[in-house]
Protein backbone atom coordinates (compact mmCIF):
# COMPACT_ATOMS: atom_id res chain seq x y z
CA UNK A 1 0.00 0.00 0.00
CA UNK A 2 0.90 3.35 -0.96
CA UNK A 3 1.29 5.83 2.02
CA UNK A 4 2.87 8.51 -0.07
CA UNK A 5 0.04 10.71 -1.10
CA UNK A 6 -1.89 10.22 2.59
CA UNK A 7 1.87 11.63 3.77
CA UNK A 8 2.31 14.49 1.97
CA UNK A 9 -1.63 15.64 2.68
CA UNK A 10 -0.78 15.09 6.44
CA UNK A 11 2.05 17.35 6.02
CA UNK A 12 0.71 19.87 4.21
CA UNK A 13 -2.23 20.32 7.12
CA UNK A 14 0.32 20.37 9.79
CA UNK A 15 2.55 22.99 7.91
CA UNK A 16 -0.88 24.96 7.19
CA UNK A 17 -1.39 24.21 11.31
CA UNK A 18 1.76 25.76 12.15
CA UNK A 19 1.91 28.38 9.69
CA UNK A 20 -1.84 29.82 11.01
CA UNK A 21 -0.22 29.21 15.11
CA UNK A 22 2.73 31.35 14.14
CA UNK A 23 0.41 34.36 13.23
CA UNK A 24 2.80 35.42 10.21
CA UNK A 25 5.94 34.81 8.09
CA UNK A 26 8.46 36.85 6.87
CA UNK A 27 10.87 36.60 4.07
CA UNK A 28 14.24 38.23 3.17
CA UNK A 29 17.59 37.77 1.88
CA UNK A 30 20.78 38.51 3.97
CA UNK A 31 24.24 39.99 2.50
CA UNK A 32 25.23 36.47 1.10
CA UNK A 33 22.41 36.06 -0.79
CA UNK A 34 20.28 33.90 0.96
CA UNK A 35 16.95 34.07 1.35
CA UNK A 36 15.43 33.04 4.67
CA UNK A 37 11.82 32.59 5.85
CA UNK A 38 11.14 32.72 9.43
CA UNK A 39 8.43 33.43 12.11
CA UNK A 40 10.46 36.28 13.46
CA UNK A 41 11.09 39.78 11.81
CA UNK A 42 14.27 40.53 9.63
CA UNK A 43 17.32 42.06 11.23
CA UNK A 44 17.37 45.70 10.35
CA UNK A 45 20.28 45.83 7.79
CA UNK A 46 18.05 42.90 4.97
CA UNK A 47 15.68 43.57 2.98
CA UNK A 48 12.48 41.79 3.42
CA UNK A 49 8.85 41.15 3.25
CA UNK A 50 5.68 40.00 5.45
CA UNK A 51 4.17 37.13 3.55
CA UNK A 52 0.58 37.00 3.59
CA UNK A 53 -0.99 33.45 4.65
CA UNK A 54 -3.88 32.00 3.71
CA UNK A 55 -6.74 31.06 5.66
CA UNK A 56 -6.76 27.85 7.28
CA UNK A 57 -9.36 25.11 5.72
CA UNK A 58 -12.83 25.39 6.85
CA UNK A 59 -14.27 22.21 8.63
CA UNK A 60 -15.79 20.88 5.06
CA UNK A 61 -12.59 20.81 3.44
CA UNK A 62 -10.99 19.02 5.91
CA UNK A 63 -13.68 16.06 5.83
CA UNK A 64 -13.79 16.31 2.10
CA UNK A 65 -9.85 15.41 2.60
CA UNK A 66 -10.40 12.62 4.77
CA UNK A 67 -12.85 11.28 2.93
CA UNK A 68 -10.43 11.58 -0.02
CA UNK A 69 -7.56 10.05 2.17
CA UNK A 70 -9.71 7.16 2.78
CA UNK A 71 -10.81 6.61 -0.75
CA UNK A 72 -7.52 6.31 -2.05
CA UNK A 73 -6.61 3.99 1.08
CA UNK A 74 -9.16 1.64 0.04
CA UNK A 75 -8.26 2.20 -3.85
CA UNK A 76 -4.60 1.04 -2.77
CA UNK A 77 -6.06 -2.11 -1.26
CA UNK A 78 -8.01 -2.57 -4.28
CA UNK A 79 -4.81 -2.51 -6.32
CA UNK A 80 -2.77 -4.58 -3.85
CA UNK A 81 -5.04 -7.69 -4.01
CA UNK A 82 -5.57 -7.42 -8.03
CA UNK A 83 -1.96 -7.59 -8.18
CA UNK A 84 -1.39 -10.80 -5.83
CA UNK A 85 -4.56 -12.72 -7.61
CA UNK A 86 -2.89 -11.87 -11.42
CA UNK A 87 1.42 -12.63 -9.39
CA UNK A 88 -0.23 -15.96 -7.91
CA UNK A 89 -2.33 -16.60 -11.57
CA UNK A 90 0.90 -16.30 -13.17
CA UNK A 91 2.94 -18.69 -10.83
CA UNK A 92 0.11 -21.09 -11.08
CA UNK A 93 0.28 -20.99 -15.56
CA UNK A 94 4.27 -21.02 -14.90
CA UNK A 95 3.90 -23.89 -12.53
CA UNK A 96 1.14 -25.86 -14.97
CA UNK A 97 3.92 -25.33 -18.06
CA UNK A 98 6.89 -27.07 -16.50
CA UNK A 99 4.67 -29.92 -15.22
CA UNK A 100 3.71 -30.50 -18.89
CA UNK A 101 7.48 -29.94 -20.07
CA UNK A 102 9.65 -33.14 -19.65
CA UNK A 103 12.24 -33.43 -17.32
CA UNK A 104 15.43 -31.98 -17.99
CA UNK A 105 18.39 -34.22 -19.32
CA UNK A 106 20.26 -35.87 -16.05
CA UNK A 107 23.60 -33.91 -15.79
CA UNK A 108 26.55 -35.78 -14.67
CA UNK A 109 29.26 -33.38 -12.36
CA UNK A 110 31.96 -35.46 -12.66
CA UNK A 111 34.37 -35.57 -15.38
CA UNK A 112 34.58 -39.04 -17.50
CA UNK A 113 37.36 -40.85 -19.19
CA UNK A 114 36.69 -41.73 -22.95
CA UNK A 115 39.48 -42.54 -24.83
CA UNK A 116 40.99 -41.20 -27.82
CA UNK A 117 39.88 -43.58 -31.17
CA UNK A 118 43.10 -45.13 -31.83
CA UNK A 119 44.49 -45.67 -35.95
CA UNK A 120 45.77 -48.48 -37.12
CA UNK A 121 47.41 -48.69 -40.53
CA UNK A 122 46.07 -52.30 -42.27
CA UNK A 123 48.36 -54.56 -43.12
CA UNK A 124 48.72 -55.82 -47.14
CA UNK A 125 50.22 -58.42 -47.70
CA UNK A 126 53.95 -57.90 -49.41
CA UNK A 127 54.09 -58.37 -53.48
CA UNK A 128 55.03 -62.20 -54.53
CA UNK A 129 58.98 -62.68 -54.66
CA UNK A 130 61.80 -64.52 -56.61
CA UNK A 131 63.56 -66.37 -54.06
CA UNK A 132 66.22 -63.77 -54.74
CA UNK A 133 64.20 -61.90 -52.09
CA UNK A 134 63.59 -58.76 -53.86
CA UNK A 135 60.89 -57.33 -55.80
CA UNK A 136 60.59 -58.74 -59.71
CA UNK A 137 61.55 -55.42 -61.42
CA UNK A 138 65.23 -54.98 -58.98
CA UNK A 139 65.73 -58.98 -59.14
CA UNK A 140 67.05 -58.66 -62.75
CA UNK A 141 69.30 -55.85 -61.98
CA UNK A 142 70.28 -57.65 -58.79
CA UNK A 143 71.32 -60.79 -60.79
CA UNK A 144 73.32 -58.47 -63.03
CA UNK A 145 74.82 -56.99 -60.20
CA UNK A 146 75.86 -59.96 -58.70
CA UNK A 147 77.72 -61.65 -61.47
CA UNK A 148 79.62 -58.01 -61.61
CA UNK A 149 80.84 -58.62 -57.74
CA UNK A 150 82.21 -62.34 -58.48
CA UNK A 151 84.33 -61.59 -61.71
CA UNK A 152 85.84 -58.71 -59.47
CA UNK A 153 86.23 -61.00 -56.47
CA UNK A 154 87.57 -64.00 -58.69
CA UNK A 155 85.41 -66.71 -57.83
CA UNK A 156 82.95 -67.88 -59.96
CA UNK A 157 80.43 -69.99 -59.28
């Protein structure tokens, strides 16, 4: 509920209260410029002014106040409960939607270990060979290179 504008109305009675005790109010600026209202006259050496105050309320003012005051007391009320029937409408829809909504995926906190896929080069089988033991195309030029090394060793075979 909103006591602000009940507030100020209270205080702007008991200023008009005070205001109409103190019988009048004057007004006037000293030598630095600052302007000062007060119950009791100016000093002699500033400038200043008798302010002229109005009336207090009459009696039907003041109860067409109060009945204001209370108006916008029960106006405030008013407001307050619309507001908590739409907040608790709202959290009822929210709490309906996640109800309908499945459940969220299970999380796990602690870190797991997958390894790394590993790669393994296949294996082909090697090329047939001459029981030289090397590949067809270098056998010849082995065989040719052998008969070289005996004729310089001087053996033949």
């Amino acid at each position: 509920m909103n006591l602000r504008p009940r507030a100020s109305f209270l205080l702007l009675c008991w200023s008009l209260a005070a205001c109409a005790q103190a019988g009048q109010i004057y007004k006037w600026v000293d030598s630095a410029g600052q302007v000062t209202y007060s119950s009791s006259p100016p000093p002699p050496n500033a400038k200043g002014e008798q302010l002229a105050m109005p009336p207090p309320p009459a009696s039907e003012e003041v109860l067409q106040a109060k009945d204001h005051a209370k108006r916008d007391e029960e106006q405030a009320r008013e407001l307050e409960r619309l507001r908590l029937e739409r907040e608790a409408a709202r959290k009822a829809e929210e709490d309906r939607l996640r109800a309908s909504q499945p459940p969220p995926p299970v999380v796990i906190e602690k870190p797991v270990y997958v390894p790394k896929p590993v790669y393994v080069q296949p294996v082909h089988p090697h090329p047939a060979v001459k029981p030289s033991g090397k590949p067809p195309a270098l056998a010849e030029r082995a065989g040719s290179d052998q008969d070289s090394a005996r004729t310089r060793m001087g053996s033949h075979a």
